[in-house]
Short mmCIF file of the C-alpha atoms (twelve columns), coordinates in Angstrom:
data_MODEL
# 
_entry.id   MODEL 
# 
loop_
_atom_site.group_PDB 
_atom_site.id 
_atom_site.type_symbol 
_atom_site.label_atom_id 
_atom_site.label_alt_id 
_atom_site.label_comp_id 
_atom_site.label_asym_id 
_atom_site.label_seq_id 
_atom_site.Cartn_x 
_atom_site.Cartn_y 
_atom_site.Cartn_z 
_atom_site.pdbx_PDB_model_num 
ATOM 1   C CA . MET A 1   32.876 75.245 -18.536 1 
ATOM 2   C CA . ILE A 2   30.561 73.199 -20.389 1 
ATOM 3   C CA . VAL A 3   28.169 74.355 -22.778 1 
ATOM 4   C CA . ALA A 4   25.166 71.996 -23.499 1 
ATOM 5   C CA . PRO A 5   23.042 73.052 -26.254 1 
ATOM 6   C CA . SER A 6   19.360 71.878 -25.519 1 
ATOM 7   C CA . ILE A 7   18.145 70.249 -28.700 1 
ATOM 8   C CA . LEU A 8   14.549 71.581 -27.621 1 
ATOM 9   C CA . SER A 9   15.323 74.294 -29.511 1 
ATOM 10  C CA . ALA A 10  16.933 72.750 -32.692 1 
ATOM 11  C CA . ASP A 11  15.488 72.012 -36.232 1 
ATOM 12  C CA . PHE A 12  13.988 68.426 -35.784 1 
ATOM 13  C CA . GLY A 13  13.351 68.386 -39.421 1 
ATOM 14  C CA . ASN A 14  17.017 68.538 -39.625 1 
ATOM 15  C CA . LEU A 15  18.948 67.354 -37.022 1 
ATOM 16  C CA . GLU A 16  22.064 66.495 -38.642 1 
ATOM 17  C CA . LYS A 17  22.532 69.911 -39.516 1 
ATOM 18  C CA . SER A 18  21.576 71.394 -36.125 1 
ATOM 19  C CA . PHE A 19  24.032 68.966 -34.810 1 
ATOM 20  C CA . LYS A 20  26.690 70.360 -37.215 1 
ATOM 21  C CA . LYS A 21  26.079 73.836 -36.162 1 
ATOM 22  C CA . VAL A 22  26.805 73.081 -32.353 1 
ATOM 23  C CA . SER A 23  29.577 70.279 -33.209 1 
ATOM 24  C CA . SER A 24  31.886 72.289 -30.738 1 
ATOM 25  C CA . ALA A 25  29.662 71.843 -27.728 1 
ATOM 26  C CA . LYS A 26  30.844 68.572 -25.630 1 
ATOM 27  C CA . TRP A 27  27.690 67.745 -24.300 1 
ATOM 28  C CA . LEU A 28  24.064 68.154 -25.914 1 
ATOM 29  C CA . HIS A 29  20.994 68.565 -23.601 1 
ATOM 30  C CA . VAL A 30  18.042 66.341 -23.995 1 
ATOM 31  C CA . ASP A 31  14.707 67.252 -22.376 1 
ATOM 32  C CA . VAL A 32  12.022 64.678 -22.137 1 
ATOM 33  C CA . MET A 33  8.332  65.875 -21.287 1 
ATOM 34  C CA . ASP A 34  5.494  63.797 -20.716 1 
ATOM 35  C CA . GLY A 35  2.447  65.936 -20.451 1 
ATOM 36  C CA . HIS A 36  2.275  65.058 -17.295 1 
ATOM 37  C CA . PHE A 37  5.102  66.694 -14.704 1 
ATOM 38  C CA . VAL A 38  5.372  69.277 -17.176 1 
ATOM 39  C CA . PRO A 39  2.440  70.519 -19.737 1 
ATOM 40  C CA . ASN A 40  4.409  69.944 -22.832 1 
ATOM 41  C CA . ILE A 41  5.417  66.688 -24.294 1 
ATOM 42  C CA . SER A 42  8.894  65.998 -26.322 1 
ATOM 43  C CA . ILE A 43  10.964 63.111 -27.060 1 
ATOM 44  C CA . GLY A 44  11.047 59.281 -25.967 1 
ATOM 45  C CA . PRO A 45  13.679 56.585 -26.120 1 
ATOM 46  C CA . VAL A 46  13.254 55.930 -29.857 1 
ATOM 47  C CA . VAL A 47  14.666 59.503 -30.389 1 
ATOM 48  C CA . ILE A 48  17.405 59.598 -27.822 1 
ATOM 49  C CA . LYS A 49  18.486 56.501 -29.897 1 
ATOM 50  C CA . GLY A 50  18.408 58.136 -33.325 1 
ATOM 51  C CA . LEU A 51  20.158 61.280 -31.499 1 
ATOM 52  C CA . ARG A 52  22.924 58.632 -30.291 1 
ATOM 53  C CA . GLU A 53  23.556 57.623 -33.928 1 
ATOM 54  C CA . TYR A 54  24.047 61.344 -35.490 1 
ATOM 55  C CA . THR A 55  26.601 62.056 -33.013 1 
ATOM 56  C CA . LYS A 56  29.593 60.960 -30.139 1 
ATOM 57  C CA . GLN A 57  28.768 63.911 -28.140 1 
ATOM 58  C CA . VAL A 58  27.919 63.574 -24.260 1 
ATOM 59  C CA . LEU A 59  23.556 63.249 -24.570 1 
ATOM 60  C CA . ASP A 60  22.929 64.946 -21.177 1 
ATOM 61  C CA . THR A 61  19.117 63.708 -20.930 1 
ATOM 62  C CA . HIS A 62  16.896 65.629 -18.284 1 
ATOM 63  C CA . LEU A 63  13.776 63.352 -17.426 1 
ATOM 64  C CA . MET A 64  10.956 66.351 -16.679 1 
ATOM 65  C CA . ILE A 65  8.559  63.260 -16.215 1 
ATOM 66  C CA . SER A 66  6.495  61.736 -13.686 1 
ATOM 67  C CA . ASP A 67  7.700  58.157 -12.604 1 
ATOM 68  C CA . PRO A 68  11.201 58.494 -13.714 1 
ATOM 69  C CA . GLU A 69  12.112 55.252 -11.907 1 
ATOM 70  C CA . LYS A 70  9.769  53.218 -14.205 1 
ATOM 71  C CA . TYR A 71  11.029 54.823 -17.721 1 
ATOM 72  C CA . ALA A 72  14.726 55.986 -16.759 1 
ATOM 73  C CA . PRO A 73  16.602 52.388 -17.816 1 
ATOM 74  C CA . GLU A 74  14.622 52.399 -21.115 1 
ATOM 75  C CA . PHE A 75  16.685 56.102 -21.678 1 
ATOM 76  C CA . VAL A 76  20.069 54.425 -20.495 1 
ATOM 77  C CA . LYS A 77  19.957 51.965 -22.958 1 
ATOM 78  C CA . ALA A 78  18.910 54.222 -25.552 1 
ATOM 79  C CA . GLY A 79  22.260 55.999 -25.232 1 
ATOM 80  C CA . SER A 80  21.786 58.814 -22.343 1 
ATOM 81  C CA . ASP A 81  25.337 59.120 -20.965 1 
ATOM 82  C CA . ARG A 82  23.904 61.218 -18.118 1 
ATOM 83  C CA . ILE A 83  20.432 60.920 -16.632 1 
ATOM 84  C CA . THR A 84  18.983 63.909 -14.525 1 
ATOM 85  C CA . PHE A 85  15.614 63.062 -12.820 1 
ATOM 86  C CA . HIS A 86  13.385 65.669 -10.686 1 
ATOM 87  C CA . ILE A 87  13.496 65.670 -6.743  1 
ATOM 88  C CA . GLU A 88  9.919  66.466 -6.922  1 
ATOM 89  C CA . ALA A 89  8.973  63.487 -9.032  1 
ATOM 90  C CA . VAL A 90  10.158 60.382 -6.886  1 
ATOM 91  C CA . GLU A 91  9.163  58.834 -3.806  1 
ATOM 92  C CA . ASP A 92  12.350 56.865 -3.050  1 
ATOM 93  C CA . PRO A 93  15.339 58.830 -4.658  1 
ATOM 94  C CA . TYR A 94  17.656 56.627 -3.113  1 
ATOM 95  C CA . GLY A 95  16.731 53.499 -4.993  1 
ATOM 96  C CA . LEU A 96  16.716 55.430 -8.152  1 
ATOM 97  C CA . ILE A 97  20.304 56.744 -7.938  1 
ATOM 98  C CA . ASP A 98  21.240 53.004 -7.213  1 
ATOM 99  C CA . LYS A 99  19.162 51.729 -10.445 1 
ATOM 100 C CA . LEU A 100 21.301 54.174 -12.784 1 
ATOM 101 C CA . ARG A 101 24.310 53.260 -10.898 1 
ATOM 102 C CA . GLU A 102 23.736 49.367 -11.674 1 
ATOM 103 C CA . LEU A 103 23.333 51.077 -15.279 1 
ATOM 104 C CA . ASN A 104 26.952 52.679 -15.595 1 
ATOM 105 C CA . VAL A 105 24.815 55.897 -15.843 1 
ATOM 106 C CA . SER A 106 25.947 59.876 -14.611 1 
ATOM 107 C CA . VAL A 107 23.439 60.505 -12.046 1 
ATOM 108 C CA . GLY A 108 21.868 64.089 -11.462 1 
ATOM 109 C CA . ILE A 109 18.945 65.829 -9.586  1 
ATOM 110 C CA . SER A 110 17.276 68.585 -11.070 1 
ATOM 111 C CA . ILE A 111 14.628 71.223 -8.777  1 
ATOM 112 C CA . LYS A 112 12.146 73.197 -9.662  1 
ATOM 113 C CA . PRO A 113 12.409 77.206 -8.913  1 
ATOM 114 C CA . ASN A 114 10.086 76.676 -6.162  1 
ATOM 115 C CA . THR A 115 12.434 73.881 -4.522  1 
ATOM 116 C CA . SER A 116 14.861 74.334 -1.907  1 
ATOM 117 C CA . VAL A 117 18.522 72.878 -2.192  1 
ATOM 118 C CA . ASN A 118 17.663 71.918 1.349   1 
ATOM 119 C CA . SER A 119 15.527 69.312 -0.254  1 
ATOM 120 C CA . ILE A 120 18.585 67.294 -1.638  1 
ATOM 121 C CA . ARG A 121 21.316 68.289 0.777   1 
ATOM 122 C CA . GLU A 122 21.422 64.345 2.086   1 
ATOM 123 C CA . LEU A 123 21.883 63.194 -1.753  1 
ATOM 124 C CA . ILE A 124 24.792 65.597 -2.763  1 
ATOM 125 C CA . PRO A 125 27.564 62.942 -2.080  1 
ATOM 126 C CA . LEU A 126 25.840 60.256 -4.071  1 
ATOM 127 C CA . ILE A 127 25.032 62.144 -7.304  1 
ATOM 128 C CA . ASP A 128 27.292 63.735 -9.922  1 
ATOM 129 C CA . GLN A 129 25.300 66.586 -11.142 1 
ATOM 130 C CA . VAL A 130 22.550 69.142 -9.677  1 
ATOM 131 C CA . LEU A 131 20.529 70.641 -12.128 1 
ATOM 132 C CA . VAL A 132 18.980 74.184 -11.221 1 
ATOM 133 C CA . MET A 133 16.212 75.094 -13.290 1 
ATOM 134 C CA . SER A 134 16.162 79.219 -13.564 1 
ATOM 135 C CA . VAL A 135 12.945 78.726 -15.735 1 
ATOM 136 C CA . GLU A 136 9.591  76.908 -14.907 1 
ATOM 137 C CA . PRO A 137 10.143 73.724 -16.751 1 
ATOM 138 C CA . GLY A 138 8.895  72.775 -19.787 1 
ATOM 139 C CA . PHE A 139 8.765  75.336 -21.849 1 
ATOM 140 C CA . GLY A 140 11.751 77.317 -23.872 1 
ATOM 141 C CA . GLY A 141 12.379 80.899 -24.342 1 
ATOM 142 C CA . GLN A 142 11.528 81.775 -20.730 1 
ATOM 143 C CA . LYS A 143 13.267 84.498 -18.746 1 
ATOM 144 C CA . PHE A 144 15.937 83.752 -16.242 1 
ATOM 145 C CA . MET A 145 14.818 83.586 -12.212 1 
ATOM 146 C CA . PRO A 146 17.479 85.140 -10.515 1 
ATOM 147 C CA . ASN A 147 16.744 83.168 -7.396  1 
ATOM 148 C CA . ALA A 148 18.683 80.608 -8.915  1 
ATOM 149 C CA . LEU A 149 21.649 82.134 -8.287  1 
ATOM 150 C CA . ASP A 150 21.129 81.910 -4.758  1 
ATOM 151 C CA . LYS A 151 20.992 77.887 -5.127  1 
ATOM 152 C CA . ILE A 152 24.542 77.880 -7.225  1 
ATOM 153 C CA . SER A 153 25.805 79.403 -4.365  1 
ATOM 154 C CA . GLU A 154 24.435 77.374 -1.818  1 
ATOM 155 C CA . LEU A 155 25.310 74.491 -3.870  1 
ATOM 156 C CA . SER A 156 28.805 75.657 -4.866  1 
ATOM 157 C CA . GLU A 157 29.471 75.762 -0.626  1 
ATOM 158 C CA . LEU A 158 27.769 72.469 0.000   1 
ATOM 159 C CA . ARG A 159 29.825 70.300 -2.573  1 
ATOM 160 C CA . LYS A 160 32.953 71.623 -0.860  1 
ATOM 161 C CA . LEU A 161 32.070 69.775 2.329   1 
ATOM 162 C CA . TRP A 162 30.648 66.598 0.632   1 
ATOM 163 C CA . ASN A 163 31.219 66.291 -3.031  1 
ATOM 164 C CA . PRO A 164 34.167 68.281 -4.912  1 
ATOM 165 C CA . GLU A 165 33.308 66.719 -8.175  1 
ATOM 166 C CA . LEU A 166 29.710 67.698 -8.088  1 
ATOM 167 C CA . LEU A 167 28.816 69.447 -11.368 1 
ATOM 168 C CA . ILE A 168 26.381 72.098 -10.876 1 
ATOM 169 C CA . VAL A 169 24.406 72.662 -13.915 1 
ATOM 170 C CA . VAL A 170 22.205 75.689 -14.708 1 
ATOM 171 C CA . ASP A 171 19.007 75.474 -17.486 1 
ATOM 172 C CA . GLY A 172 16.792 78.108 -18.182 1 
ATOM 173 C CA . GLY A 173 17.031 81.773 -20.047 1 
ATOM 174 C CA . ILE A 174 20.968 81.005 -20.138 1 
ATOM 175 C CA . ASN A 175 22.468 84.135 -22.507 1 
ATOM 176 C CA . GLU A 176 25.793 85.462 -22.181 1 
ATOM 177 C CA . THR A 177 24.445 87.701 -19.549 1 
ATOM 178 C CA . THR A 178 22.958 85.272 -16.983 1 
ATOM 179 C CA . GLY A 179 25.356 83.183 -18.008 1 
ATOM 180 C CA . ASN A 180 28.225 84.904 -16.712 1 
ATOM 181 C CA . MET A 181 26.245 85.439 -13.617 1 
ATOM 182 C CA . CYS A 182 25.998 81.787 -13.402 1 
ATOM 183 C CA . LYS A 183 29.673 80.972 -13.661 1 
ATOM 184 C CA . GLU A 184 30.658 83.571 -10.528 1 
ATOM 185 C CA . VAL A 185 28.524 81.678 -8.252  1 
ATOM 186 C CA . GLY A 186 29.956 78.731 -9.031  1 
ATOM 187 C CA . ALA A 187 28.138 77.066 -12.387 1 
ATOM 188 C CA . ASP A 188 30.000 74.203 -14.312 1 
ATOM 189 C CA . VAL A 189 27.518 73.569 -17.204 1 
ATOM 190 C CA . LEU A 190 25.299 75.519 -18.568 1 
ATOM 191 C CA . VAL A 191 22.292 74.711 -21.102 1 
ATOM 192 C CA . ALA A 192 21.080 76.892 -23.304 1 
ATOM 193 C CA . GLY A 193 18.610 76.425 -26.226 1 
ATOM 194 C CA . SER A 194 17.388 79.241 -28.060 1 
ATOM 195 C CA . TYR A 195 20.245 81.586 -27.275 1 
ATOM 196 C CA . VAL A 196 22.398 79.173 -29.201 1 
ATOM 197 C CA . PHE A 197 19.989 77.532 -31.932 1 
ATOM 198 C CA . ASN A 198 18.204 80.990 -32.549 1 
ATOM 199 C CA . SER A 199 21.436 82.836 -33.781 1 
ATOM 200 C CA . GLU A 200 23.058 83.337 -37.186 1 
ATOM 201 C CA . ASN A 201 26.234 81.712 -35.506 1 
ATOM 202 C CA . PRO A 202 25.875 79.454 -32.611 1 
ATOM 203 C CA . GLU A 203 29.105 78.394 -32.636 1 
ATOM 204 C CA . GLU A 204 29.656 81.975 -31.541 1 
ATOM 205 C CA . ARG A 205 27.196 81.767 -29.039 1 
ATOM 206 C CA . ILE A 206 28.829 78.630 -27.729 1 
ATOM 207 C CA . ASN A 207 31.840 80.564 -27.535 1 
ATOM 208 C CA . SER A 208 30.227 83.441 -25.789 1 
ATOM 209 C CA . LEU A 209 29.236 81.273 -22.697 1 
ATOM 210 C CA . LEU A 210 32.667 79.547 -22.340 1 
# 
């Protein structure tokens, strides 16, 4: 099991201190929002570059943006190790997957709560991870949506057929209870923001999800 603290919930005034609090985590999850695909606006490639200088942890970058084909390469060059884009935001997912492969980065696809697994079935053999949104993207601190569990189960079965190495990532409303529910049906990576960073003991919270 991999826990990926979401830096959207970190203290941007003191990132170095925030990173030290979650130093045991293998991954850091970075949400990129453009104010168009989702209502909020967050960090860009310049911040990713700064994050890369702070840490050697895997930077798992989640592009919640319109036109990811145009901007994804910038986030790779800035230091992202893994790029996940939304199936709802692309016209040619095959083309973007190919472009990211050429840049030697791991590739993921995310689906929103109202998007079915069926929409990405044909892409499963081509990618490294699927990110299941268990809240509406764009805001932290939301409650977990249980329909995500059905999607995780479905993906777990599909990867047995098409891509045994596929990682199933879950993002939204993750805590010890919902994290265990996700693990039981096949999740490999849990993204947790406020549950980790708003705690007196972030490392303890990370361990509770492993």
